[in-house]
Short mmCIF file of C-alpha atoms in Angstrom, two decimals:
data_model
loop_
_atom_site.label_atom_id
_atom_site.label_comp_id
_atom_site.label_asym_id
_atom_site.label_seq_id
_atom_site.Cartn_x
_atom_site.Cartn_y
_atom_site.Cartn_z
CA LYS A 2 -0.01 0.41 0.07
CA LYS A 3 1.35 3.58 -0.80
CA ILE A 4 1.71 5.64 2.48
CA LYS A 5 3.49 8.78 3.75
CA LEU A 6 5.57 8.72 6.85
CA GLU A 7 7.23 10.83 9.04
CA GLY A 8 10.14 10.27 11.23
CA TYR A 9 14.09 10.02 11.06
CA MET A 10 17.00 8.06 9.73
CA ALA A 11 18.58 5.92 12.48
CA ILE A 12 21.69 7.29 13.72
CA GLY A 13 24.43 5.19 11.85
CA THR A 14 22.73 5.43 8.56
CA LEU A 15 25.69 4.61 6.03
CA GLU A 16 26.27 6.97 3.35
CA GLY A 17 25.57 5.48 0.03
CA ALA A 18 23.67 2.39 1.23
CA GLU A 19 20.89 1.28 -0.13
CA SER A 20 18.98 0.64 2.68
CA PHE A 21 18.33 2.21 6.46
CA GLU A 22 16.30 2.40 9.46
CA PHE A 23 13.52 4.69 9.67
CA VAL A 24 12.58 5.52 13.38
CA PRO A 25 9.52 7.54 14.87
CA GLU A 26 11.83 9.46 17.22
CA SER A 27 15.10 10.94 17.00
CA CYS A 28 17.18 9.21 19.33
CA GLU A 29 20.75 7.49 20.01
CA CYS A 30 19.74 4.10 21.19
CA GLY A 31 21.86 1.88 18.98
CA ARG A 32 19.79 -1.02 17.12
CA SER A 33 16.08 -0.77 17.99
CA LYS A 34 14.02 -3.73 18.47
CA VAL A 35 12.63 -5.29 15.38
CA GLN A 36 9.42 -3.71 15.92
CA HIS A 37 10.15 -0.25 16.63
CA PHE A 38 11.65 0.56 13.27
CA ILE A 39 10.59 0.71 9.45
CA ASP A 40 12.89 -0.96 7.11
CA VAL A 41 13.48 1.80 4.20
CA THR A 42 15.02 0.24 0.71
CA LEU A 43 15.69 3.03 -1.91
CA THR A 44 15.08 1.69 -5.15
CA ASP A 45 16.64 4.67 -7.21
CA ASP A 46 18.87 6.49 -4.89
CA MET A 47 21.93 6.01 -2.19
CA ALA A 48 21.21 7.18 1.33
CA THR A 49 22.89 10.68 2.52
CA PHE A 50 22.09 10.94 6.39
CA THR A 51 19.90 13.50 6.88
CA PRO A 52 19.77 14.93 10.56
CA GLY A 53 15.81 16.15 10.92
CA ARG A 54 12.64 14.85 10.70
CA ILE A 55 11.82 13.76 7.11
CA THR A 56 8.98 12.67 5.13
CA LEU A 57 8.68 9.63 2.67
CA VAL A 58 6.48 8.00 0.43
CA GLY A 59 6.54 4.90 -0.67
CA THR A 60 5.43 1.27 -0.78
CA PHE A 61 4.52 0.11 2.90
CA SER A 62 4.44 -4.13 3.58
CA VAL A 63 4.13 -5.93 6.69
CA GLY A 64 5.54 -9.47 7.59
CA GLU A 65 8.26 -11.11 9.32
CA VAL A 66 11.51 -11.21 7.60
CA LYS A 67 13.81 -13.87 9.03
CA GLU A 68 17.58 -14.13 8.74
CA ASP A 69 19.31 -17.40 10.45
CA GLY A 70 15.99 -18.15 12.27
CA PHE A 71 16.01 -14.77 13.96
CA VAL A 72 13.25 -12.26 12.69
CA THR A 73 15.13 -9.18 11.34
CA SER A 74 11.85 -6.80 10.07
CA LEU A 75 8.27 -6.61 10.59
CA PHE A 76 7.74 -3.39 8.81
CA ARG A 77 9.16 -2.13 5.28
CA LEU A 78 9.00 0.60 3.17
CA GLU A 79 10.04 0.97 -0.42
CA VAL A 80 10.84 4.50 -1.95
CA GLU A 81 12.50 5.82 -5.11
CA ARG A 82 14.35 8.76 -3.33
CA LEU A 83 14.83 10.83 -0.38
CA PRO A 84 13.54 14.25 0.12
#
């Protein structure tokens, strides 16, 4: 489903990455619990850490993604580019 969300890039987002964690509050709490972030994938852009609140528009999906038997993602948002 297409949605628009406001939030923050997680601290530690790497320059040039194709994905990052999107969180509702700006904090320096390290890796969030899986239910506390949205895993954002960029389809036509690379990440550049943006401090401050941003708005993303993209396709939202929900469901468990597992790696090595552990849930690593519940919420995902696919966006073309950053604002």
